[in-house]
mmCIF file of C-alpha atoms and ligand atoms in Angstrom:
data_model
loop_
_atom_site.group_PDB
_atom_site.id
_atom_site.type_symbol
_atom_site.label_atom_id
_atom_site.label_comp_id
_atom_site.label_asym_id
_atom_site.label_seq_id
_atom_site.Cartn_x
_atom_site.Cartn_y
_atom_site.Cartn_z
ATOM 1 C CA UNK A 9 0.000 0.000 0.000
ATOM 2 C CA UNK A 10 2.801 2.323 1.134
ATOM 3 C CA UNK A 11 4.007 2.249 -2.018
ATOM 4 C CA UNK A 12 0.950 2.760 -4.223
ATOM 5 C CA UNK A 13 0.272 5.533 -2.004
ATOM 6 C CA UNK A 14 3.764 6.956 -3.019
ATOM 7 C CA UNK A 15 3.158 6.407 -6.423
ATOM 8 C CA UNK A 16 -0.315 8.556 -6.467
ATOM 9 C CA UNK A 17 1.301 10.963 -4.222
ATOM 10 C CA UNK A 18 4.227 11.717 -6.746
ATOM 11 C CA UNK A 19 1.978 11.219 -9.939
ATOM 12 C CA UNK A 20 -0.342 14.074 -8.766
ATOM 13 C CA UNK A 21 -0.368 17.712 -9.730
ATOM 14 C CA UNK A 22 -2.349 19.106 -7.276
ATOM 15 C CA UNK A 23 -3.012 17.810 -3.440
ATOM 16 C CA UNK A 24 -5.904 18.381 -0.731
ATOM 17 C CA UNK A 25 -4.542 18.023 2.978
ATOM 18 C CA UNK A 26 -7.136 18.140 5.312
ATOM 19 C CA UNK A 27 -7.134 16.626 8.802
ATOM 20 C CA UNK A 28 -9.921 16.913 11.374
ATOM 21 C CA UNK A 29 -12.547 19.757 12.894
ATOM 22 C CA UNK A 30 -11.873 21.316 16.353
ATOM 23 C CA UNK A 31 -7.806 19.814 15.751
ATOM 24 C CA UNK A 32 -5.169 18.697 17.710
ATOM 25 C CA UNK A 33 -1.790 18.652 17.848
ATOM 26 C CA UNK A 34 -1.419 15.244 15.845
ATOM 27 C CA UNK A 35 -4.426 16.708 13.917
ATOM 28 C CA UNK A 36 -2.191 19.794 12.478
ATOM 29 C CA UNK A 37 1.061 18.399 13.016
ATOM 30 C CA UNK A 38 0.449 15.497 10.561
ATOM 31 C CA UNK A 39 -1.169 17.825 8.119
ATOM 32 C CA UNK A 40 1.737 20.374 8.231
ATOM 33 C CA UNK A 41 4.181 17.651 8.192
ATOM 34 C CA UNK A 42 2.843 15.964 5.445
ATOM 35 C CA UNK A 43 1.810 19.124 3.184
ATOM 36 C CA UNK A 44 5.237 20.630 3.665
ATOM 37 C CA UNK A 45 7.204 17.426 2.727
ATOM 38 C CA UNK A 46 4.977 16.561 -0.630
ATOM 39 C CA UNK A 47 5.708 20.558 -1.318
ATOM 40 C CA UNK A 48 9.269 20.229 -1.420
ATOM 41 C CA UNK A 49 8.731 17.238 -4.122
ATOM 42 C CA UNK A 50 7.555 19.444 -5.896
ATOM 43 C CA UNK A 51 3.730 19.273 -5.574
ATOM 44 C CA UNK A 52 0.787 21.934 -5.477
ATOM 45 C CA UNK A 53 -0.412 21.445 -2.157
ATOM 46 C CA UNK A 54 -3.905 22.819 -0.389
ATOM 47 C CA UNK A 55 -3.812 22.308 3.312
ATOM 48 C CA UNK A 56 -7.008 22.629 4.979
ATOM 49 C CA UNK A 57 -8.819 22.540 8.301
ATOM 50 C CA UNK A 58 -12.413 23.536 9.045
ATOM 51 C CA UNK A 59 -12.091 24.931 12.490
ATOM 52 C CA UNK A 60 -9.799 27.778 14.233
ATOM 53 C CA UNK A 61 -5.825 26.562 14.564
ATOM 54 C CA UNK A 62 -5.909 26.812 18.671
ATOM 55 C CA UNK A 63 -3.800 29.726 20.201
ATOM 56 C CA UNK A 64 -0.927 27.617 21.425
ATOM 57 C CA UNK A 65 -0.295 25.743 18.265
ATOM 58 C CA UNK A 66 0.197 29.070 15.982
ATOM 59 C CA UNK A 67 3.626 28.885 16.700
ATOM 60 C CA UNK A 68 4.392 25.989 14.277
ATOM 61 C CA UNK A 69 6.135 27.035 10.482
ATOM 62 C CA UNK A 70 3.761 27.193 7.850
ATOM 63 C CA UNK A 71 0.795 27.274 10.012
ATOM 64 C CA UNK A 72 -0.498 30.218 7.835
ATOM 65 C CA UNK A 73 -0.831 28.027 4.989
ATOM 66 C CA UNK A 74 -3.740 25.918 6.413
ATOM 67 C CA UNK A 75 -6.782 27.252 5.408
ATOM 68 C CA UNK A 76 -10.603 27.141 5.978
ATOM 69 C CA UNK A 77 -11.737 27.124 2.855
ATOM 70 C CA UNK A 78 -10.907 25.390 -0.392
ATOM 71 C CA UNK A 79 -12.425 27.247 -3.818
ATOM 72 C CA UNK A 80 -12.634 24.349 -6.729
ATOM 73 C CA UNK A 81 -12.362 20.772 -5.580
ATOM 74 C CA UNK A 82 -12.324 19.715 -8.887
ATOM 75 C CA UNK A 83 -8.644 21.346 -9.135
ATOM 76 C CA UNK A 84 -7.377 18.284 -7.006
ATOM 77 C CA UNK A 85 -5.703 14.696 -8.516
ATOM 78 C CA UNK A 86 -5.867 13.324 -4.202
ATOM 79 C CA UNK A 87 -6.939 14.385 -1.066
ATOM 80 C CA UNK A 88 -4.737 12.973 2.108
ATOM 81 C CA UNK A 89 -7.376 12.789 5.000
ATOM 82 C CA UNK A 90 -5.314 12.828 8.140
ATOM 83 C CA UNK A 91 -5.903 11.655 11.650
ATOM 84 C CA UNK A 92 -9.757 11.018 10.447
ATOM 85 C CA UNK A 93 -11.427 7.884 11.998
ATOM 86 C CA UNK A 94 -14.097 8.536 9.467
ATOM 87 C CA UNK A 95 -14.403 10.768 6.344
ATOM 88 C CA UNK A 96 -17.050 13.276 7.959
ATOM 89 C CA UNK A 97 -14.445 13.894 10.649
ATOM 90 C CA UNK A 98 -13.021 16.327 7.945
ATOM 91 C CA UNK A 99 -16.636 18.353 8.314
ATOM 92 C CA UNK A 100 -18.725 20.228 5.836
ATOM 93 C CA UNK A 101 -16.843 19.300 2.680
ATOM 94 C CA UNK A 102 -16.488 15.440 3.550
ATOM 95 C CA UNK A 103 -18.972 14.762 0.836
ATOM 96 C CA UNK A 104 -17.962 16.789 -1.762
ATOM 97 C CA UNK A 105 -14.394 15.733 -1.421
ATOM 98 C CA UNK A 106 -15.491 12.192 -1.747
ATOM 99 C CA UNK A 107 -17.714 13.189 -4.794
ATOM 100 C CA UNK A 108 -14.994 15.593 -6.717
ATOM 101 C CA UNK A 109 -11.700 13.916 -5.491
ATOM 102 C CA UNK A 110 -10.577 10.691 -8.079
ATOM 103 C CA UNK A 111 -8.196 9.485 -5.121
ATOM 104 C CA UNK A 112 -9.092 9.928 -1.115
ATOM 105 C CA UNK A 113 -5.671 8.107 0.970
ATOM 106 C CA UNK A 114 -6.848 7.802 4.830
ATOM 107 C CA UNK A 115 -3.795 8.643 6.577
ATOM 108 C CA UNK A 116 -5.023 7.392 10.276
ATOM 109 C CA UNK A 117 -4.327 5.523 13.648
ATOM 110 C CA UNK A 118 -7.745 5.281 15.311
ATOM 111 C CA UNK A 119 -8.998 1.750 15.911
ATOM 112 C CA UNK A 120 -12.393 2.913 14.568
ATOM 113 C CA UNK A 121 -11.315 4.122 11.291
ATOM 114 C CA UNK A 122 -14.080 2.606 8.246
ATOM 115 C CA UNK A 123 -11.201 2.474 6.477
ATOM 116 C CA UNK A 124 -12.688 4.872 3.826
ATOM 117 C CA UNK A 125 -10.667 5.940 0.377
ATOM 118 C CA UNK A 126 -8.721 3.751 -2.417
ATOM 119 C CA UNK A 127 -5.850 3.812 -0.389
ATOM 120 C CA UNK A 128 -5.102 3.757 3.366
ATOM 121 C CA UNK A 129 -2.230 3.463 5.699
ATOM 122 C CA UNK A 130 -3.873 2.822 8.914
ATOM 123 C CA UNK A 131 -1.664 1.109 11.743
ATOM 124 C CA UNK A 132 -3.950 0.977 14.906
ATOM 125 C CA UNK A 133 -0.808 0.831 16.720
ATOM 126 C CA UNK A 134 0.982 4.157 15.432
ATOM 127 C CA UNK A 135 1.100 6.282 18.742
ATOM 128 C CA UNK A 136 -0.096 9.352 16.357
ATOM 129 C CA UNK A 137 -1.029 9.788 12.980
ATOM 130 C CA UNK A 138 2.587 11.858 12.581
ATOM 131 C CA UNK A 139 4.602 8.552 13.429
ATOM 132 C CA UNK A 140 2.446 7.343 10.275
ATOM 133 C CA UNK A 141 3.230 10.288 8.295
ATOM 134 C CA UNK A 142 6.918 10.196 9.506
ATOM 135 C CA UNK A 143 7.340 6.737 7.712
ATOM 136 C CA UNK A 144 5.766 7.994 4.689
ATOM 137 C CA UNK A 145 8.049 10.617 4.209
ATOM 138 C CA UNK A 146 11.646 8.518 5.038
ATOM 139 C CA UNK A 147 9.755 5.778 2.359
ATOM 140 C CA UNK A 148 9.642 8.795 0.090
ATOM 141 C CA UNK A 149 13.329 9.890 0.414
ATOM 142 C CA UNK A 150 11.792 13.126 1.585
ATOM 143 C CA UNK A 151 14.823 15.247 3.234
ATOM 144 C CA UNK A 152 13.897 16.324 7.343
ATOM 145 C CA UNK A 153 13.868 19.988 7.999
ATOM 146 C CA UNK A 154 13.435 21.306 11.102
ATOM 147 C CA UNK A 155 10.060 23.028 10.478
ATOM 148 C CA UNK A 156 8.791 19.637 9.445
ATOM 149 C CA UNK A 157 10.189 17.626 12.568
ATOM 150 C CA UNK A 158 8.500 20.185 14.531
ATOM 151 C CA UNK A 159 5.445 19.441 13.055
ATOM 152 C CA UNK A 160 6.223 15.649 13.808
ATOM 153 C CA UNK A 161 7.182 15.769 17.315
ATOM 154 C CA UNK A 162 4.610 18.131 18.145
ATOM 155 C CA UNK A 163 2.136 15.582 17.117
ATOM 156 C CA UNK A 164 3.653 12.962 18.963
ATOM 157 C CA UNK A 165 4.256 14.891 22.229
ATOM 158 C CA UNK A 166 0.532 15.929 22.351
ATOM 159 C CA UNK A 167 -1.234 12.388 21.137
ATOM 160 C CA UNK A 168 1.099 10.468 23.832
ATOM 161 C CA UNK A 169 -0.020 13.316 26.487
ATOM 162 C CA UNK A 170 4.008 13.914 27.047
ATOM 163 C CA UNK A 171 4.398 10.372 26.190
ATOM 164 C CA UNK A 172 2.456 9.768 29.651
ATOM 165 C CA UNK A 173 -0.820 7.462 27.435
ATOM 166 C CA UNK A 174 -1.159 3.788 26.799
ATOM 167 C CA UNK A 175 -0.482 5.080 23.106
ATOM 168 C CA UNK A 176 3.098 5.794 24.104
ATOM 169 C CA UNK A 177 5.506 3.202 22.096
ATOM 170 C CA UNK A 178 9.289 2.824 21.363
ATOM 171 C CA UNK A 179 8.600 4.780 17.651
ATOM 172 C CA UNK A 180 7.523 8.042 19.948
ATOM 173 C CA UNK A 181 10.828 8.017 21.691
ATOM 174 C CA UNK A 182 12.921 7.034 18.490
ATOM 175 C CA UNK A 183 11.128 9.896 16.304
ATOM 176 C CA UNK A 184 11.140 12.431 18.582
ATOM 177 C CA UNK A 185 14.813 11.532 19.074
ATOM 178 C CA UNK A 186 15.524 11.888 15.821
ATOM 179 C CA UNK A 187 13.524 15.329 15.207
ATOM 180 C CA UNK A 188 15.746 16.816 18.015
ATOM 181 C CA UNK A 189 18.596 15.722 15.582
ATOM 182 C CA UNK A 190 16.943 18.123 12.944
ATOM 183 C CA UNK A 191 16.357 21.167 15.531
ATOM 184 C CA UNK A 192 13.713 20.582 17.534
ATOM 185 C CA UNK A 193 13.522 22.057 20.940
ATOM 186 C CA UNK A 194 11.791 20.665 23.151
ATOM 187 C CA UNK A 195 11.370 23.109 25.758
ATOM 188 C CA UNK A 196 10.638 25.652 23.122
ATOM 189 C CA UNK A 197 7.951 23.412 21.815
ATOM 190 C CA UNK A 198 6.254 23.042 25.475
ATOM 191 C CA UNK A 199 6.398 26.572 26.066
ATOM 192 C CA UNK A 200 4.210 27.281 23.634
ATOM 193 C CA UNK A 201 1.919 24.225 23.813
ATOM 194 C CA UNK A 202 1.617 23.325 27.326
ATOM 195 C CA UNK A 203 2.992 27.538 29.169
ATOM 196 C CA UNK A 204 1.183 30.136 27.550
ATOM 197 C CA UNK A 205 -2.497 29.804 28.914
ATOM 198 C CA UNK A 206 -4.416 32.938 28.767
ATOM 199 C CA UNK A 207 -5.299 33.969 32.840
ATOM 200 C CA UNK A 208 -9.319 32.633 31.412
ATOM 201 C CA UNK A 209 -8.068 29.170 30.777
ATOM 202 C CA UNK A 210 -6.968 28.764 33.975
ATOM 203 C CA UNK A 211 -10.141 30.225 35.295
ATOM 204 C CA UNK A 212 -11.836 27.866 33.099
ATOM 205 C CA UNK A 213 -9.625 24.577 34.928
ATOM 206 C CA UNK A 214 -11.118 26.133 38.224
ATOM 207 C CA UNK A 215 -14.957 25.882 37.017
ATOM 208 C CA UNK A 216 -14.303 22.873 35.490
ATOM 209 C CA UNK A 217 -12.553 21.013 38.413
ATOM 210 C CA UNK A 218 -15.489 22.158 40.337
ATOM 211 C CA UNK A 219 -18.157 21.095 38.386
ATOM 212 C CA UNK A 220 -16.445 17.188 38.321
ATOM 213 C CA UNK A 221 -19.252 14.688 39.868
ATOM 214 C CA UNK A 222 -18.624 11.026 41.003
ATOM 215 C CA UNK A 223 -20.620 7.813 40.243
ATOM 216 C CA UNK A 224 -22.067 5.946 43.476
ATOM 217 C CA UNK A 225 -19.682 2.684 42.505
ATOM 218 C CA UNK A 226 -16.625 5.897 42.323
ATOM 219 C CA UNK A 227 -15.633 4.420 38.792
ATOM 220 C CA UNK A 228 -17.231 6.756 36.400
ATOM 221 C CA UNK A 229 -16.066 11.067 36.778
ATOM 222 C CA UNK A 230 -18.098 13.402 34.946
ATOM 223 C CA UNK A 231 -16.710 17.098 33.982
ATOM 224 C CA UNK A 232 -18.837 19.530 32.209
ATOM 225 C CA UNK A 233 -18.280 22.595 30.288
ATOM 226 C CA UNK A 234 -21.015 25.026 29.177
ATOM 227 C CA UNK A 235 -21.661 27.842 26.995
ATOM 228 C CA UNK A 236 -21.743 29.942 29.614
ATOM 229 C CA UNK A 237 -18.363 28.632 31.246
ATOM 230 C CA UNK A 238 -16.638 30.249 28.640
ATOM 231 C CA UNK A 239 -18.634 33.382 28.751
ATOM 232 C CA UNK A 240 -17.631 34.005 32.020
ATOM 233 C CA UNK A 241 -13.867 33.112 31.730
ATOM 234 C CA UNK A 242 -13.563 34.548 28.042
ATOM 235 C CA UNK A 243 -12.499 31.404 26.658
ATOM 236 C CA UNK A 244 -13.044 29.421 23.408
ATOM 237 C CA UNK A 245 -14.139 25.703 23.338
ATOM 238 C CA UNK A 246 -10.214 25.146 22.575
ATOM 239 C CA UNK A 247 -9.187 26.239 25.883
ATOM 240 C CA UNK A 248 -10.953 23.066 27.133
ATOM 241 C CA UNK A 249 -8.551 20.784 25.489
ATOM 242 C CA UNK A 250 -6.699 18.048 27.974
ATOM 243 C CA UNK A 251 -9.253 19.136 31.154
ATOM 244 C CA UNK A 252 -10.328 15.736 31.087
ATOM 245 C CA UNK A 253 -7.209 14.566 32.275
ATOM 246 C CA UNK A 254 -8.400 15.852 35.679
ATOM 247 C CA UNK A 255 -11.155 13.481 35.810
ATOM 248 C CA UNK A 256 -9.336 10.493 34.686
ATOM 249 C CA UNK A 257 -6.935 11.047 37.419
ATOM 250 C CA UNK A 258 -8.944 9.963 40.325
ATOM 251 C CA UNK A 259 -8.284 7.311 42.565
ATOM 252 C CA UNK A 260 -10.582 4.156 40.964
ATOM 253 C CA UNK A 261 -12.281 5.993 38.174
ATOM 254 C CA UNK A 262 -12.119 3.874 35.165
ATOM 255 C CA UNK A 263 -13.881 6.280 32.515
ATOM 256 C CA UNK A 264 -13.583 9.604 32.513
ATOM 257 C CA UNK A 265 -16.465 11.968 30.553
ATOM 258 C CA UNK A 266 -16.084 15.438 29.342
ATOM 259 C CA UNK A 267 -19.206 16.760 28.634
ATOM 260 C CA UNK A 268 -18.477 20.109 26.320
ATOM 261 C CA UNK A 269 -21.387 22.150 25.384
ATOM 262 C CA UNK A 270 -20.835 22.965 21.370
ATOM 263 C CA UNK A 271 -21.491 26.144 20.288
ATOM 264 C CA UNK A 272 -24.089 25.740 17.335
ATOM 265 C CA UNK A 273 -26.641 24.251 19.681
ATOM 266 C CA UNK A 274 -29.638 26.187 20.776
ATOM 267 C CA UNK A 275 -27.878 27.759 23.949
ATOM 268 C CA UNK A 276 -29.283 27.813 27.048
ATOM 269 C CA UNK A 277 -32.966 28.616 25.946
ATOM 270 C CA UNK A 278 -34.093 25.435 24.805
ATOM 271 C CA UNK A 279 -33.994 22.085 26.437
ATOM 272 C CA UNK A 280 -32.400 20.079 23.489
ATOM 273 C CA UNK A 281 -28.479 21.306 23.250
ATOM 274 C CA UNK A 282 -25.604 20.178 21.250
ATOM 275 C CA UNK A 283 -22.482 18.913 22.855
ATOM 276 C CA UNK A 284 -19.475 16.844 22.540
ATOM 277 C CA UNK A 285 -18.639 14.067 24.941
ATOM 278 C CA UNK A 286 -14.623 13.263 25.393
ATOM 279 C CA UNK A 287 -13.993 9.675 27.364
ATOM 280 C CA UNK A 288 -10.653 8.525 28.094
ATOM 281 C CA UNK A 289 -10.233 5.177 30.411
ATOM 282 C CA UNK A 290 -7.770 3.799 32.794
ATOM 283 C CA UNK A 291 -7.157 1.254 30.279
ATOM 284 C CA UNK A 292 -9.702 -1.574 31.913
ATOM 285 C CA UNK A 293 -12.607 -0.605 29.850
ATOM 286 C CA UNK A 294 -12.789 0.290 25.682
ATOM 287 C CA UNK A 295 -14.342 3.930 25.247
ATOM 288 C CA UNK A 296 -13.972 3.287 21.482
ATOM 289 C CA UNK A 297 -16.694 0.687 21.807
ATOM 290 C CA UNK A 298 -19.037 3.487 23.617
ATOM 291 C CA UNK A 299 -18.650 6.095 21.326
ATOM 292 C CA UNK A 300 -19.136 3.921 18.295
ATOM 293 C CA UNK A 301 -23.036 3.168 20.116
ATOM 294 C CA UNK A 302 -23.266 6.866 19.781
ATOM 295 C CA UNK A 303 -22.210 7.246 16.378
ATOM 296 C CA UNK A 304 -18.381 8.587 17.324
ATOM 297 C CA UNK A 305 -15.333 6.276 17.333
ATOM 298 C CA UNK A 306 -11.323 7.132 18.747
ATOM 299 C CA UNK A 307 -9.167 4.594 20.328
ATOM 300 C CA UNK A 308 -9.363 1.901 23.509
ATOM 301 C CA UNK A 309 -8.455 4.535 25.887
ATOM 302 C CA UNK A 310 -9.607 8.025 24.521
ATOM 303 C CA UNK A 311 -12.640 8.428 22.107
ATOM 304 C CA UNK A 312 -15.585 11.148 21.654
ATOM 305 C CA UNK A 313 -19.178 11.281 20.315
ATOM 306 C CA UNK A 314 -21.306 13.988 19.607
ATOM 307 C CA UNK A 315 -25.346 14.395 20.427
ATOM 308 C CA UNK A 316 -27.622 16.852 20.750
ATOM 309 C CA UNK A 317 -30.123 16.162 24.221
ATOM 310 C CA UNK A 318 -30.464 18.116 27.331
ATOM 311 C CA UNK A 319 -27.443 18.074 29.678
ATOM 312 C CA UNK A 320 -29.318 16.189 32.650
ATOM 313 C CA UNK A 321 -30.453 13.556 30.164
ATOM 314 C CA UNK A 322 -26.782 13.050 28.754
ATOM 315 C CA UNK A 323 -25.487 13.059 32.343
ATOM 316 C CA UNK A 324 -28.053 9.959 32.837
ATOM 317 C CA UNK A 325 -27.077 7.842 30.024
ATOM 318 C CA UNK A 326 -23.177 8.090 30.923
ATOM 319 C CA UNK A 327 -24.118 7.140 34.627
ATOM 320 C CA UNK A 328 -26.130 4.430 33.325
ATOM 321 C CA UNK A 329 -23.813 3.136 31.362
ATOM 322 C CA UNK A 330 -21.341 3.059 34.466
ATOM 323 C CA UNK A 331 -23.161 0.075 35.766
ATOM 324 C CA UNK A 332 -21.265 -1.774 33.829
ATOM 325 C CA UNK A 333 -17.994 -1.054 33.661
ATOM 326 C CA UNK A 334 -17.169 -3.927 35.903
ATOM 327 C CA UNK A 335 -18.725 -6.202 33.595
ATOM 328 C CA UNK A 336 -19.105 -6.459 29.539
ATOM 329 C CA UNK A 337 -16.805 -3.252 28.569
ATOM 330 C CA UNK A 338 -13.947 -4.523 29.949
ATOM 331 C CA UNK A 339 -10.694 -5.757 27.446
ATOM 332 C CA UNK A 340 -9.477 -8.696 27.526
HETATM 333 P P1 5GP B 14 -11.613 14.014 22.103
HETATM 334 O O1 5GP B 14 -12.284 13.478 23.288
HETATM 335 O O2 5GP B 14 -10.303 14.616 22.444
HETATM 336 O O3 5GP B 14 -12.457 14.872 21.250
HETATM 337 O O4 5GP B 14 -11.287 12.760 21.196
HETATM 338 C C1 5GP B 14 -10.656 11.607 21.653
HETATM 339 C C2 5GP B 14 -10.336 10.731 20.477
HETATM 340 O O5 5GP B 14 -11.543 10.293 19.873
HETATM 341 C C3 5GP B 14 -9.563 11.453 19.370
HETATM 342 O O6 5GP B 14 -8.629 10.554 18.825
HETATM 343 C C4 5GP B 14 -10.621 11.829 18.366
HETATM 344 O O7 5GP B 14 -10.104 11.879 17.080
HETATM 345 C C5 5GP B 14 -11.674 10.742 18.538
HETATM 346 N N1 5GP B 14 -13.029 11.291 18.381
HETATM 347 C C6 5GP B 14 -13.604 12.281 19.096
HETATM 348 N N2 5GP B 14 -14.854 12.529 18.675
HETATM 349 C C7 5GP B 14 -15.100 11.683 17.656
HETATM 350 C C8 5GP B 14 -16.231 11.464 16.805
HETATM 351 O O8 5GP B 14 -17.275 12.107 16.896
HETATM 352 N N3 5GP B 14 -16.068 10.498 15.849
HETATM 353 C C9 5GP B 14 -14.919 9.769 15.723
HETATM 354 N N4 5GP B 14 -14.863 8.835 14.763
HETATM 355 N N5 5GP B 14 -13.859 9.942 16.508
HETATM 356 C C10 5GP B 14 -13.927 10.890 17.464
HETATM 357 MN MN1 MN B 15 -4.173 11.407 16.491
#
């Protein structure tokens, strides 16, 4: 496949990069990685992302190039779809990418991926989708810079959570090893990624570290973040990113749920609202398998789904569902 994939890539005028809405690190360092390399070969390259870059990953070269919106789709030989466990992960233009495009290659690691497109390298046990895109580019003969091992080791430091997550494998060490070879700093990288929270995000940690409730069997911990959260800290659903560690971190909690309130719901007026639900586990139980009954998908240890309902109603079905993590969610 690898090679096939090579053999589009190279044979290809024009290229669509797009990796997932509301991204990551992994999410923009693969793209950045990957659009910057198949540049230097020589290719037209698009890169494109739906949502906002956050705040504290603006500091990455080239970030300016990604864009939110692509003119003619028809312009395009492939599209790479990165870090995508399914094609509508890349949002509004999924369809029409998958309509226009002759060649879609999935570029992904999540053990949910449909494996959509005519070509896909998909390794379930890739600790990011940049450790995929890494191999891509040595297979390619694609010469390191420091702007793209950035990109790469960024991507790897945040999808390993500092190389602290059950996703953390020799390749993350060896890689990032290697990108420090070609420049990277890694305190310079942190600094911006992990030490320059606005004063509101911090707020934000204190509202939502309060509003963390406990299961009666003390293996389920539910966070929530609304709408109106932000309003009062002055923060943007990004600023929410990693709070769910919080919750995981308690003594005997197995799952971990991050209720987010989206922002194209109804707001606080009407009962039904929209909002994103982040699970990560201890490892003992399979989140991927929960999200996937609510029509998301991720990995064994940290997945999402999204749903529009009331919050109490939401709340209910997670602590419902906690029942029974002693029983059928657990792995083998
Ligand atoms: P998060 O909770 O940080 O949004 O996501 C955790 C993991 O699950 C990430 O790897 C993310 O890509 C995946 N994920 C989150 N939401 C969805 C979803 O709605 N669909 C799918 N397929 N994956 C999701
Ligand atoms: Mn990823």
């Amino acid at each position: 496949m690898m090679k096939k994939i090579i053999q589009q890539l190279t044979s290809s005028n024009c290229i669509l990069l797009a990796s997932h809405t509301n991204p990551d690190g992994d999410a923009i360092g693969s793209l950045l990685a990957t659009g910057i390399s198949l540049e230097k070969l020589g290719c037209q390259v698009v890169l494109y992302n739906e949502s906002p870059i956050p705040a504290v990953y603006r500091f990455l070269p080239s970030v300016e190039r990604i864009q939110k919106e692509v003119k003619d789709l028809l312009n395009f030989d492939s599209a790479v779809i990165l870090d995508c466990g399914n094609m509508d992960r890349v949002g509004s233009i999924a369809k029409q990418v998958e309509a226009t495009i002759p060649v879609v290659i999935n570029i992904d690691h999540h053990t949910t991926n449909t494996q959509f497109g005519q070509y896909r390298l998909v390794d379930v046990d890739a600790c990011a989708t940049s450790e995929i895109v890494y191999r891509l580019i040595q297979a390619m003969g694609i010469e390191m810079d420091e702007a793209i091992a950035t990109a790469i080791y960024t991507g790897i430091l945040t999808d390993t959570g500092s190389f602290r997550f059950s996703n953390t494998n020799q390749a993350a060490f060896a890689i990032c090893e290697t990108m420090m070879t070609m420049g990277v700093n890694p305190s310079m990288v942190a600094s911006h990624v992990y030490g320059a929270y606005s004063l509101g995000r911090i707020k934000l940690l204190n509202l939502a570290l309060d509003s963390i409730e406990i299961s009666n069997n003390g293996h389920l911990s539910i966070m929530t973040v609304t709408r109106e959260m932000l309003a009062k800290t002055d923060t943007l659903a990004e600023d929410a990113d990693g709070l769910i560690n919080y919750a995981r971190r308690i003594r005997d909690v197995k799952v971990a749920a991050l209720i987010h309130e989206l922002e194209n719901g109804n707001g606080g007026s009407g009962k039904s609202r929209r909002f994103h639900v982040s699970l990560r586990s201890d490892g003992s139980v399979d989140v991927s398998r929960i999200a996937m009954n609510f029509g998301g998908g991720g990995h064994a240890g940290a997945a999402g789904f999204s749903m529009e309902s009331s919050l109490t109603k939401i709340k209910q079905m997670i602590y419902d569902m906690s029942d029974s993590f002693g029983e059928q969610c657990h792995l083998s």
